[in-house]
Coordinates of C-alpha atoms and ligand atoms in Angstrom, one line a residue:
X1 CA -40.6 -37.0 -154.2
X2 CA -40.7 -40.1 -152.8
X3 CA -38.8 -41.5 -150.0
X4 CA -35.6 -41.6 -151.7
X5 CA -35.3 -39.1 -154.7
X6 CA -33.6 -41.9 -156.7
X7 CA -37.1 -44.1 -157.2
X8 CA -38.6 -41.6 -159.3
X9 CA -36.5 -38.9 -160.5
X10 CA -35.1 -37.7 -163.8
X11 CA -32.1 -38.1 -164.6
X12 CA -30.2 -36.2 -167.2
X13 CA -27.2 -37.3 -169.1
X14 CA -24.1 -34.8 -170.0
X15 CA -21.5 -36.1 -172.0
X16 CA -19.0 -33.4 -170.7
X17 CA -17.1 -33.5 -174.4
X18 CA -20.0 -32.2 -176.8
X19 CA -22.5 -30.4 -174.1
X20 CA -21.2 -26.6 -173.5
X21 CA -17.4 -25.3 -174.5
X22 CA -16.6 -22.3 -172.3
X23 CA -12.8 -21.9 -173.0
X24 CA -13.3 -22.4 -177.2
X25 CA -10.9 -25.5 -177.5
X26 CA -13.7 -27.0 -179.7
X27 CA -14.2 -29.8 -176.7
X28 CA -17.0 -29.1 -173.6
X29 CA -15.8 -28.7 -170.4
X30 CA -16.9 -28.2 -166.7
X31 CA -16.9 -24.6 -167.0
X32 CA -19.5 -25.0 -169.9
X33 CA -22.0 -27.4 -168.2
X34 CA -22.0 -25.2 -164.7
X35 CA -23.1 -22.1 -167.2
X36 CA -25.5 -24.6 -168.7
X37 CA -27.3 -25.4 -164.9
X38 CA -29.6 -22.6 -165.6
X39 CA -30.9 -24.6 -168.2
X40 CA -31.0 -28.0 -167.2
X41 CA -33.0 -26.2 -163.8
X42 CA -35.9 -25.1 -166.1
X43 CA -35.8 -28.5 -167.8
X44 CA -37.1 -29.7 -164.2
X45 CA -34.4 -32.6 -163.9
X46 CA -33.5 -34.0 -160.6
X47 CA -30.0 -35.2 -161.2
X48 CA -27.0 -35.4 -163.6
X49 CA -25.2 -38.7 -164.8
X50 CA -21.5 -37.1 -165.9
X51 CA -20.3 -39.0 -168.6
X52 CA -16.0 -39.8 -167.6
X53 CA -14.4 -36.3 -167.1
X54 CA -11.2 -37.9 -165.3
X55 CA -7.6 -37.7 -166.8
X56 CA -7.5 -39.4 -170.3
X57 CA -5.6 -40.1 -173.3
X58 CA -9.3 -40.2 -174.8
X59 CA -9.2 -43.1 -176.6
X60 CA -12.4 -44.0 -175.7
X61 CA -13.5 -40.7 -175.7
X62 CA -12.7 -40.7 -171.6
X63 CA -13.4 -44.4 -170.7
X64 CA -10.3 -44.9 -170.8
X65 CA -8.9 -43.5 -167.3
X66 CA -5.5 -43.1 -166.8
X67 CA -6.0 -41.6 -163.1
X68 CA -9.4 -41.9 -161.4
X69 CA -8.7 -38.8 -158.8
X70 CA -7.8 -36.1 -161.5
X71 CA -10.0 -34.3 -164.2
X72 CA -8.5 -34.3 -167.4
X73 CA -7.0 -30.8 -168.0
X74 CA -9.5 -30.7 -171.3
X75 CA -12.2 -30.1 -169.2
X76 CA -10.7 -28.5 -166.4
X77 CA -9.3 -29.2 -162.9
X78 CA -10.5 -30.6 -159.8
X79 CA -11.4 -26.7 -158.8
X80 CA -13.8 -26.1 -161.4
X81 CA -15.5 -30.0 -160.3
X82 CA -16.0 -28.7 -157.1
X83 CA -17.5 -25.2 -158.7
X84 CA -19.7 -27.0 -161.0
X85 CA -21.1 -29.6 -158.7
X86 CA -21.9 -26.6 -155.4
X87 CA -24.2 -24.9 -158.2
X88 CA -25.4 -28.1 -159.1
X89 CA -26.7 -28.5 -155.5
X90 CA -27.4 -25.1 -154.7
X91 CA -30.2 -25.4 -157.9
X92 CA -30.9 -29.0 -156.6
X93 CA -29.8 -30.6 -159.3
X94 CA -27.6 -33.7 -157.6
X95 CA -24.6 -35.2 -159.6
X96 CA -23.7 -38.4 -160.8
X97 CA -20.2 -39.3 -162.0
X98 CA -19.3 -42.2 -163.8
X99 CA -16.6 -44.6 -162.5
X100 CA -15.2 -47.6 -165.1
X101 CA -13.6 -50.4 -162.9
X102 CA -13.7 -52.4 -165.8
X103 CA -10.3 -51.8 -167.6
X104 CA -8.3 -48.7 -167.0
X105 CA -6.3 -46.9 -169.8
X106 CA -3.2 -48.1 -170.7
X107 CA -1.4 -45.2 -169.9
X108 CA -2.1 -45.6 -165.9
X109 CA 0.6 -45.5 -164.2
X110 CA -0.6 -49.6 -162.9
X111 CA -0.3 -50.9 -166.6
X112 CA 2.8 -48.4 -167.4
X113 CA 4.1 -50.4 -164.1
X114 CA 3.0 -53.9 -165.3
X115 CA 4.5 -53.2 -168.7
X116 CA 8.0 -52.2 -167.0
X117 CA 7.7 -55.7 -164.3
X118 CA 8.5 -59.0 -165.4
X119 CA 6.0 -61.7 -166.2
X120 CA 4.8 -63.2 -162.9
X121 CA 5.7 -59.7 -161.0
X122 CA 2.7 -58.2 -158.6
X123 CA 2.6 -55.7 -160.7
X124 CA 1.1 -57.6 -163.9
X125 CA -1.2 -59.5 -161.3
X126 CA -3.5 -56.2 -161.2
X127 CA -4.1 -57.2 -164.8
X128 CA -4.7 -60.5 -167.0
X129 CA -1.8 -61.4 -168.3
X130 CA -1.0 -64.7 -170.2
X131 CA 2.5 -66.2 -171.2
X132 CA 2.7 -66.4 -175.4
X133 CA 3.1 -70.6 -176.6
X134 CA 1.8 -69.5 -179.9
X135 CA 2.4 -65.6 -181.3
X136 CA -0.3 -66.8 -183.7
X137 CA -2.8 -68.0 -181.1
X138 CA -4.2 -65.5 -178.2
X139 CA -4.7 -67.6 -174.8
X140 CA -8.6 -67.8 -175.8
X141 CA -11.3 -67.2 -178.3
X142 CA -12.5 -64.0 -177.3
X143 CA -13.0 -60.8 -179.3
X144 CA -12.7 -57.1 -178.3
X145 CA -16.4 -55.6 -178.2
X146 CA -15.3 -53.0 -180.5
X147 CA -14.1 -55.5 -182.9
X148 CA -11.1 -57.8 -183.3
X149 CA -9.1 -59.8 -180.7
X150 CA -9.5 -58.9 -177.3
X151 CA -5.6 -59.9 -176.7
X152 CA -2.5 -58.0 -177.3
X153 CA 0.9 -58.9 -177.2
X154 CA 3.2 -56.9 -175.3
X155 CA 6.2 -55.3 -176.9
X156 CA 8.3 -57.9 -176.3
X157 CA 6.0 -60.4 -177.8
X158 CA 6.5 -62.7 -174.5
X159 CA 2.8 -61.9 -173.3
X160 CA -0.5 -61.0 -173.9
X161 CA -3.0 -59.3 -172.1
X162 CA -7.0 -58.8 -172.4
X163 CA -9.1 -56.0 -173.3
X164 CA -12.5 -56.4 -174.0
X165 CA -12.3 -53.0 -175.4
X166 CA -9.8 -51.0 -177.5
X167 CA -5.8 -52.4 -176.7
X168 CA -5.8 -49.2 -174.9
X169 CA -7.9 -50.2 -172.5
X170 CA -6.6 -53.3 -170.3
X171 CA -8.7 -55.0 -168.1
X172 CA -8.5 -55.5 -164.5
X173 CA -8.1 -58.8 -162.4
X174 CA -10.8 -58.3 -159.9
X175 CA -9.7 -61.1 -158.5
X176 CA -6.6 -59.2 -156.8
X177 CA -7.6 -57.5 -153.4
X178 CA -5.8 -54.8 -154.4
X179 CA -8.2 -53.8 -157.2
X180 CA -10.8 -53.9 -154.3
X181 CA -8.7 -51.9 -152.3
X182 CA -8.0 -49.1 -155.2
X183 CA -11.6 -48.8 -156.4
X184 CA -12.9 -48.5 -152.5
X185 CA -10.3 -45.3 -152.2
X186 CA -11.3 -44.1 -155.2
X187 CA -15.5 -44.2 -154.4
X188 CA -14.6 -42.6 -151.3
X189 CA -12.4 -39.6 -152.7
X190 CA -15.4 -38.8 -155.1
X191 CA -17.8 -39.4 -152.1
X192 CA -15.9 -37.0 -150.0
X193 CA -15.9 -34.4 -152.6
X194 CA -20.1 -34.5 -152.5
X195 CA -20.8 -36.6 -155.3
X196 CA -24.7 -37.8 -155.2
X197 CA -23.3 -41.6 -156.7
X198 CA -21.9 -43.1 -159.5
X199 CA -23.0 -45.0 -163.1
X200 CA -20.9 -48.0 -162.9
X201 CA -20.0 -48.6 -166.8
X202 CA -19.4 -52.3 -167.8
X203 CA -20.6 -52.9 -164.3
X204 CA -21.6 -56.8 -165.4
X205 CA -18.0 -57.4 -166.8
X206 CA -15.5 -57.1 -163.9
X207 CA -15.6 -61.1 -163.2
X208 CA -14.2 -63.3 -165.1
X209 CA -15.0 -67.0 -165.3
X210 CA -12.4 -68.9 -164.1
X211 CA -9.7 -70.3 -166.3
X212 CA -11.2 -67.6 -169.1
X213 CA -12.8 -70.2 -171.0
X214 CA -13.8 -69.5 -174.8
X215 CA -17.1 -68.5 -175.9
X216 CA -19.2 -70.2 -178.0
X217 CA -18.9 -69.9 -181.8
X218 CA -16.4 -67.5 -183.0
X219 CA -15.6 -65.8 -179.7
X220 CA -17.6 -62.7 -180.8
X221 CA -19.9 -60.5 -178.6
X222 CA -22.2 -57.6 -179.0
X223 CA -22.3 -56.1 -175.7
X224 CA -25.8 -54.3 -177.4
X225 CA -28.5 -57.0 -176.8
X226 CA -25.7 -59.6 -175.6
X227 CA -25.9 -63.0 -173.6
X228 CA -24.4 -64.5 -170.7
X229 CA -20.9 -64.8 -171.8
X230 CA -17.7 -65.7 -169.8
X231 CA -16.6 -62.1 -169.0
X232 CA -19.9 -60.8 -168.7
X233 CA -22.8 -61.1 -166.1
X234 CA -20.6 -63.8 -164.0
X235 CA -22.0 -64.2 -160.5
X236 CA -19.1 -63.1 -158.3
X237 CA -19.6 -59.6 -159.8
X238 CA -22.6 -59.1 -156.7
X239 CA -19.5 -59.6 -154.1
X240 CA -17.9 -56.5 -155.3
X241 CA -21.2 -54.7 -155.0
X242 CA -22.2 -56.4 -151.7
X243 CA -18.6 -55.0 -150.8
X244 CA -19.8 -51.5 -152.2
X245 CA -22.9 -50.7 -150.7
X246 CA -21.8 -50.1 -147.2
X247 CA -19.4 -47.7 -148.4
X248 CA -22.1 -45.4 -149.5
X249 CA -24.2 -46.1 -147.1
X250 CA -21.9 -44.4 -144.8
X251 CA -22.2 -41.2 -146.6
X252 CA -25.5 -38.9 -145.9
X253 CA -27.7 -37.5 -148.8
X254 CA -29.2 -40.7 -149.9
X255 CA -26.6 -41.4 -152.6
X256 CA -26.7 -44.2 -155.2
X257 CA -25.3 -46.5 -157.6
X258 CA -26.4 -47.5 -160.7
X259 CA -25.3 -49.8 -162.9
X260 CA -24.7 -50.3 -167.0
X261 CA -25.5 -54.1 -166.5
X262 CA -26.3 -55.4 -170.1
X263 CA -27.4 -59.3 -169.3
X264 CA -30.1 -61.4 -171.6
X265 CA -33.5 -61.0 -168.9
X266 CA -34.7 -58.6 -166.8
X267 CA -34.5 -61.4 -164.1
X268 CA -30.6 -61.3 -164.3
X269 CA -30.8 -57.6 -164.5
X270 CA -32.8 -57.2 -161.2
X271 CA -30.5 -59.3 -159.5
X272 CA -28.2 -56.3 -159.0
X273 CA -30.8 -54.4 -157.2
X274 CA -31.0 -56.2 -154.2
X275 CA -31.6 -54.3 -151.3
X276 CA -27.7 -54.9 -150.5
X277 CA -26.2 -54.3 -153.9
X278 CA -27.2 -51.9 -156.0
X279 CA -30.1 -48.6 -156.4
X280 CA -30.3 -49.1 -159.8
X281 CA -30.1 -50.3 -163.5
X282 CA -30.7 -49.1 -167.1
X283 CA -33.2 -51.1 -168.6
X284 CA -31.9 -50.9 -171.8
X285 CA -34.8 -53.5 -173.2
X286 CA -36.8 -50.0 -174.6
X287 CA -33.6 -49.5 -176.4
X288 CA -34.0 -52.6 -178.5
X289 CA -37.9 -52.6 -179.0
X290 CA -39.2 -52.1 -182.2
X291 CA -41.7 -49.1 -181.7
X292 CA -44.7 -51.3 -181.4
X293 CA -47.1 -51.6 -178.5
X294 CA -46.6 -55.1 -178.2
X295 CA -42.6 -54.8 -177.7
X296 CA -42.6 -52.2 -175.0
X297 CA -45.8 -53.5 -173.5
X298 CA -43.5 -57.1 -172.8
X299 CA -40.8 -55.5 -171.5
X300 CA -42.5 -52.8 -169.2
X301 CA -44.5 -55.6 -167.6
X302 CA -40.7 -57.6 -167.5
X303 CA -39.4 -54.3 -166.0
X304 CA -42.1 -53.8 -163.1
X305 CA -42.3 -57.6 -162.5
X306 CA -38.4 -58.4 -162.1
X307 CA -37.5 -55.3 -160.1
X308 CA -40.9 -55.7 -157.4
X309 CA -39.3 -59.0 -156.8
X310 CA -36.4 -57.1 -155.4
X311 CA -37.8 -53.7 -154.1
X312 CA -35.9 -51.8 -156.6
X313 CA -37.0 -48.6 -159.0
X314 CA -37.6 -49.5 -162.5
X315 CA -35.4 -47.2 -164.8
X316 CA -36.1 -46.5 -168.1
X317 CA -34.1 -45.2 -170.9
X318 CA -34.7 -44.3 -174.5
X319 CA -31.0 -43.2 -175.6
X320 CA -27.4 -42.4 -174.2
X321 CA -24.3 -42.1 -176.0
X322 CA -23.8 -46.0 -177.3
X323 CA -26.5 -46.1 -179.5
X324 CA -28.3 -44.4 -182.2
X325 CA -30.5 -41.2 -180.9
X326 CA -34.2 -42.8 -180.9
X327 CA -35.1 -40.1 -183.1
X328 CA -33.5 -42.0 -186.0
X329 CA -34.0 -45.2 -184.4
X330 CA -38.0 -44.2 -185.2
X331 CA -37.6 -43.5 -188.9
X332 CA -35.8 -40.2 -188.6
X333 CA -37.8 -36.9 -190.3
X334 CA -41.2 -35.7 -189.1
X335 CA -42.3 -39.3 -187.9
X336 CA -39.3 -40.2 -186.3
X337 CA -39.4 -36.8 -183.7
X338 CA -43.3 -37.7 -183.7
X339 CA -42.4 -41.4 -182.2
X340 CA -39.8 -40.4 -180.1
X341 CA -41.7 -37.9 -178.2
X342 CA -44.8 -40.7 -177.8
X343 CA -42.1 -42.8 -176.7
X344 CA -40.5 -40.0 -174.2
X345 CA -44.0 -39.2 -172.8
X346 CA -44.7 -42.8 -172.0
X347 CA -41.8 -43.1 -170.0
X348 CA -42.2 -40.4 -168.3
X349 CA -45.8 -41.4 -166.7
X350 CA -44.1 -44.9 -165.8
X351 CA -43.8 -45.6 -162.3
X352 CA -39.7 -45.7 -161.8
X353 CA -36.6 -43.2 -163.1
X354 CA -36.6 -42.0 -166.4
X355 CA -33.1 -41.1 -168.1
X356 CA -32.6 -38.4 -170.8
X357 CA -30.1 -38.6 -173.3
X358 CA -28.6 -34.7 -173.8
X359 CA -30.1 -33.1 -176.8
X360 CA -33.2 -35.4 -176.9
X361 CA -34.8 -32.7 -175.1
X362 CA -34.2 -30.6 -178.3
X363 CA -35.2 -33.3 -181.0
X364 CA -31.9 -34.3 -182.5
X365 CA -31.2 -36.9 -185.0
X366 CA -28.3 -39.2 -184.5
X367 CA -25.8 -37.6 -187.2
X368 CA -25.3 -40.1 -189.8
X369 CA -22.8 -39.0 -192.4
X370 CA -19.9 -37.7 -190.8
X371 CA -16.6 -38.0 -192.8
X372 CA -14.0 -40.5 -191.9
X373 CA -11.3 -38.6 -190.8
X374 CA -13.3 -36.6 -187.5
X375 CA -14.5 -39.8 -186.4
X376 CA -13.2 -40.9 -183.1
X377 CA -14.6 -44.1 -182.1
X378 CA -12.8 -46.8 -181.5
X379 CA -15.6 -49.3 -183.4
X380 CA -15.3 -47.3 -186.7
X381 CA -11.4 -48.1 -186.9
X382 CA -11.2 -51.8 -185.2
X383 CA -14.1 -52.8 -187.5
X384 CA -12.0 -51.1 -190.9
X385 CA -15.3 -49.1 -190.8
X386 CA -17.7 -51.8 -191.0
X387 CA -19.4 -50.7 -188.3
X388 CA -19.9 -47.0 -188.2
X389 CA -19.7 -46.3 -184.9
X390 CA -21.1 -44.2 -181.5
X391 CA -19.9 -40.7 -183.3
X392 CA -23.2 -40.2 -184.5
X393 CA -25.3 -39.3 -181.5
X394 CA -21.8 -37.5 -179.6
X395 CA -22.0 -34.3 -182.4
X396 CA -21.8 -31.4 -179.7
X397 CA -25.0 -29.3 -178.9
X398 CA -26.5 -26.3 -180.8
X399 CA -27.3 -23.8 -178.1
X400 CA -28.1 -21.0 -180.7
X401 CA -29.5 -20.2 -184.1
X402 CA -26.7 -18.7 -185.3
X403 CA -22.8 -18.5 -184.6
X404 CA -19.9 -20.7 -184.4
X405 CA -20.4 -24.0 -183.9
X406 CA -24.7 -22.8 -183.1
X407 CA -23.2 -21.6 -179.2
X408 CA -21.1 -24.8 -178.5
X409 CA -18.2 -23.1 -178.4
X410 CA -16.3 -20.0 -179.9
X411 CA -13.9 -22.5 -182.0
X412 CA -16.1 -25.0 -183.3
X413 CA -16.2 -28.2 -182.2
X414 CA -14.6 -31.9 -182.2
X415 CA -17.2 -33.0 -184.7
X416 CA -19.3 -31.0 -187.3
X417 CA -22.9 -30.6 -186.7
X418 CA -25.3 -31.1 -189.6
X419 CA -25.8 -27.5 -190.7
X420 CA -29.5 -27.1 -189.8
X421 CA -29.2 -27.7 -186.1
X422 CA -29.5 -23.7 -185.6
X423 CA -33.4 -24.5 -186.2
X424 CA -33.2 -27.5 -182.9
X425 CA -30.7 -25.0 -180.8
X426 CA -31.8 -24.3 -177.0
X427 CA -32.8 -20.9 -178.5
X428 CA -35.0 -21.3 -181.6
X429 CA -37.2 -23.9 -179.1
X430 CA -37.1 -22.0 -176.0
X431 CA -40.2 -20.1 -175.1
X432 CA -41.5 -21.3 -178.5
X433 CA -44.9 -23.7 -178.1
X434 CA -44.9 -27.1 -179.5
X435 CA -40.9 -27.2 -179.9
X436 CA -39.7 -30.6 -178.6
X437 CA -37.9 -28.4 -175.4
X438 CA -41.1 -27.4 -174.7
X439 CA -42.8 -30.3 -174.8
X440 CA -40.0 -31.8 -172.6
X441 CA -40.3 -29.1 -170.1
X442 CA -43.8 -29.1 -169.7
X443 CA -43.9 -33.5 -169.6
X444 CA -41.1 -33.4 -166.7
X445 CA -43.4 -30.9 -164.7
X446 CA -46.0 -32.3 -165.1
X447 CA -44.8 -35.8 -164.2
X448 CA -43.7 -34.3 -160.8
X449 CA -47.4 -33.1 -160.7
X450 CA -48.7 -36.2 -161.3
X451 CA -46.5 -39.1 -159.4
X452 CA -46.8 -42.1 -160.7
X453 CA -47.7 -45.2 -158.0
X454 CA -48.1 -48.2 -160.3
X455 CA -49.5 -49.4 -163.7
X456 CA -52.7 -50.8 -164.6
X457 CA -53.2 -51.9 -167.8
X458 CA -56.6 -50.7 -169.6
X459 CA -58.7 -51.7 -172.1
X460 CA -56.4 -51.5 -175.8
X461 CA -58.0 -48.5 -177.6
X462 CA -56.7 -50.1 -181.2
X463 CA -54.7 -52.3 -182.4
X464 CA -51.0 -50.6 -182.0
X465 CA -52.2 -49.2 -179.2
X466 CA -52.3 -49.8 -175.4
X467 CA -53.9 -47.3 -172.3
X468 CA -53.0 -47.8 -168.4
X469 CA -53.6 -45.8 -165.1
X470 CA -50.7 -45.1 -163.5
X471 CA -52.4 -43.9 -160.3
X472 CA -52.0 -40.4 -161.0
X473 CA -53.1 -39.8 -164.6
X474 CA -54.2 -42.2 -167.8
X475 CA -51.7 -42.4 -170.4
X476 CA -53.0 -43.7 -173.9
X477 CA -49.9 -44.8 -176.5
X478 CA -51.3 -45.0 -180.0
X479 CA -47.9 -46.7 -181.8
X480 CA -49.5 -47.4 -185.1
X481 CA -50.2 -45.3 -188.4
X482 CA -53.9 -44.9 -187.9
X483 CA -55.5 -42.4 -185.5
X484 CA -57.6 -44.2 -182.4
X485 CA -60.1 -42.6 -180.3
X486 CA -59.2 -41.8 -176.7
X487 CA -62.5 -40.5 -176.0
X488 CA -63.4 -42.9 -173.4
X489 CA -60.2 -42.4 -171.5
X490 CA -60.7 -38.8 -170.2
X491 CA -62.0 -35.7 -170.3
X492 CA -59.2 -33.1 -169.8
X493 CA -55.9 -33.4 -171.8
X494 CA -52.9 -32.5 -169.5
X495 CA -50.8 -33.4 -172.4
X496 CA -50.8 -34.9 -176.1
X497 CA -47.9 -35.3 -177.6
X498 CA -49.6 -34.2 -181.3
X499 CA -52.8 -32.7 -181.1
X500 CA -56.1 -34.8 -180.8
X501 CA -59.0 -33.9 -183.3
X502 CA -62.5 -35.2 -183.6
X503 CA -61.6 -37.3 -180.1
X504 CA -58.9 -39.1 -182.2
X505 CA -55.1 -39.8 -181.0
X506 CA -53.0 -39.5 -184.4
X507 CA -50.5 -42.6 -184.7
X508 CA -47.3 -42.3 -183.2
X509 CA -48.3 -40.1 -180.5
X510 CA -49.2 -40.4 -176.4
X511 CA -51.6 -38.4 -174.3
X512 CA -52.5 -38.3 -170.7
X513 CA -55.5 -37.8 -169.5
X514 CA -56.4 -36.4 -165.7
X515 CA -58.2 -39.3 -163.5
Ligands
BGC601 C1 -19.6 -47.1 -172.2 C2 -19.0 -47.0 -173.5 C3 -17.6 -47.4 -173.4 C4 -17.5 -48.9 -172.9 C5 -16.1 -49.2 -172.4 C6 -19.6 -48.7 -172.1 O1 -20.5 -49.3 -171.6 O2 -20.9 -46.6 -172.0 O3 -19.1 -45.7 -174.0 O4 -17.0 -47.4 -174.7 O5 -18.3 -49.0 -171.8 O6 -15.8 -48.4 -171.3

């Protein structure tokens, strides 16, 4: 380890609804992911990011909080937190929750309040509320990131207010001190409970420009891959992280923040790691390369350059639950798992953290045929099913071959897995050499084994191709179709990611080579 675990660990990612159901309501709970630590201990990861497990109508599938100190009574209770999260530390795994300032749900008791106050009252100040002139025409131009207006009237039709998500997620006017106020209490409950830090989701959106002027053009916003915008990467979001960082500081254990900051440069992205802001952010520019050498060649070099200029870790990431399991993203089949496991092995001999996605570790494809009716995003049904959705790479875990739901649960689970996942279950790949889980257990240790302390580039070995020495091993990336030779990179192999013959790398593959 480093100095501070957080500069170089892995990271895992639960989302608490499709990892590990231990009381067969179909749904994962925090019973099933502390029977699960075993595992994730012998995966070799440093840390857990917990997807929302707070109280919920689920709307959002738990991004939609209707009260920030309680664990919604799907996954359990408060006592079964503080059970999963002591065997998470005494396996030395630490434990990340996930805290959404952004918007709450609108069934917390503030916008239950706001709804039952007049116009004007304190109580719709927490919110943005606007008077209705026209019923017809919303106060500004801008649309809901999961499709159509981000303004809905109230019942009485006298007012609107914003969401920038589903209607059932309001959002909050940081602008109010009491906001502040609530949101310090609430990092400090967590904090005082032993929580290692928080993911801050939307953490780029809480400020609003002032006067909420319209976008450009139609008003509407991909938050995947968007621009500057007037409710998103404002600069007065750094003053509630500036106001932030003390707050954890005051806690031992060397615990962190980091933040879901989608903004249109790395620049602009590093600017939240300054030393008194935040510890990190998702680079999510690997997301949105094309698997080509030239792509993520541009934006590691971004990456490095932008977050030295601040002193911060970079932090890499391949998938999560927003976007399509890179699997897929690669072509899907034999070539797709082939890419994807290049592409995990690169990242993890980059200097920086490295997030995994759960089931990546297994090989799973993003799931892309589910029926209608079990879908349960909030994109599918605001878009009238244009766009298809986040469902796809949420489909809950196969933990064995065989068995209901493959050892999810023992009553299925919220959404059907495709009906060959008993082959990529934790048990057909454990033990078993050259299974993806394998491959991921023996890439994490030997990453720890081999600490990376920078990146320099070396010379291309073909075209699709590029080599570098991370200080610690050289890691050759063959991205195109045809083999290259690696033979002047190395003698031993630590680890290939498909077998080299003849001195030859096949295409979509990675190997590292000891110095
Ligand atoms: C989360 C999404 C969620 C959205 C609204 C995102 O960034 O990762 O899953 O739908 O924020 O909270």
């Amino acid at each position: 380890m480093s100095e501070h675990w957080w500069r170089d660990a892995v990271i895992y990612q639960v989302y608490p609804r499709s990892f590990a159901d231990a009381d067969g309501d179909g749904m994962g709970d925090l019973e099933g992911i502390r029977s699960r630590i075993p595992y994730l201990a012998a995966l070799g990861v440093d840390a857990v990011w917990l997807s929302p497990c707070f109280a919920s109508p689920q709307k959002d599938a738990g991004y939609d909080v209707s009260d920030y100190r309680r664990i919604d009574p799907r996954f359990g209770d408060l006592d079964d937190f503080d059970r999963m999260l002591a065997d998470a530390h005494a396996a030395g795994i630490r434990l990340i929750v996930d805290l959404v300032p952004n918007h709450t749900s609108s069934e917390h008791a503030w916008f239950q309040a706001a709804l039952a106050a007049a116009p004007g009252s304190p109580e719709r100040e927490r919110y943005h509320f606007r008077d209705v002139v026209d019923p017809e025409v919303p106060p500004n131009n801008w649309q809901s990131i999961f499709g159509g207006p981000a303004w809905t009237k109230t019942d009485d039709g006298k007012q609107w207010y914003l969401h920038l998500f589903d209607a059932s997620q309001p959002d909050l006017n940081w602008d109010n001190p009491e906001v502040h106020a609530e949101f310090q209490s609430v990092l400090r409950f967590w904090l005082d409970r032993g929580v290692d830090g928080f993911r801050i989701d939307v953490a780029h959106g809480m400020v609003k420009a002032d006067g909420l002027p319209d976008t450009g053009g139609d008003g509407t916003i991909e938050m995947i891959g968007t621009t500057q915008a007037p409710f998103f990467d404002q600069d007065g979001v750094h003053d509630i992280y500036r106001s932030w960082r003390p707050i954890i500081e005051e806690y031992d254990g060397d615990r962190i923040f980091v933040a879901e900051a989608w903004t249109d440069s790395a620049e602009r992205r590093s600017l939240y790691l300054r030393p008194d802001e935040l510890h990190q952010a998702f680079n999510f520019d690997l997301v949105l390369a094309p698997f080509s050498a030239a792509d993520f060649r541009k934006a590691i070099d971004s990456e490095i350059a932008n977050n030295a200029g601040v002193g911060a870790p970079c932090t890499w990431v391949l998938s999560n639950h927003d976007v399509q399991r890179h699997v897929t993203r690669y072509g899907g089949g034999e070539l797709g798992l082939a890419r994807a496991k290049a592409a995990t092995q690169l990242l993890l001999s980059l200097p920086g953290v490295v997030y995994v996605y759960q089931g990546e570790e297994l090989g799973l494809n993003e799931v892309l045929d589910l029926p209608a009716e079990v879908r349960e995003d909030p994109t599918f049904f605001r878009t009238g099913g244009a766009q298809i959705g986040r469902d796809g790479c949420r489909v809950p875990l196969p933990w064995t071959r065989e068995g209901s739901s493959f050892g999810f649960g023992a009553n299925g689970s919220w959404l059907p897995q495709p009906a060959d996942w008993g082959a990529l279950s934790a048990e057909a790949e454990d033990g078993v050499p050259g299974s993806t889980l394998e491959f991921y257990r023996s890439a994490i240790a030997l990453r720890k084994a081999h600490k990376a302390t920078g990146l320099t580039w070396l010379a291309d070995p073909g075209e699709d191709a590029f080599a570098f020495d991370n200080g610690a091993l050289v890691a050759v990336v063959n991205f195109g179709a045809e083999p290259v030779p690696v033979a002047g990179y190395g003698t031993e192999v630590l680890l290939a990611s498909s077998p080299i013959t003849d001195g030859l790398l096949p295409g979509g593959s990675t190997a590292w080579f000891n110095k």
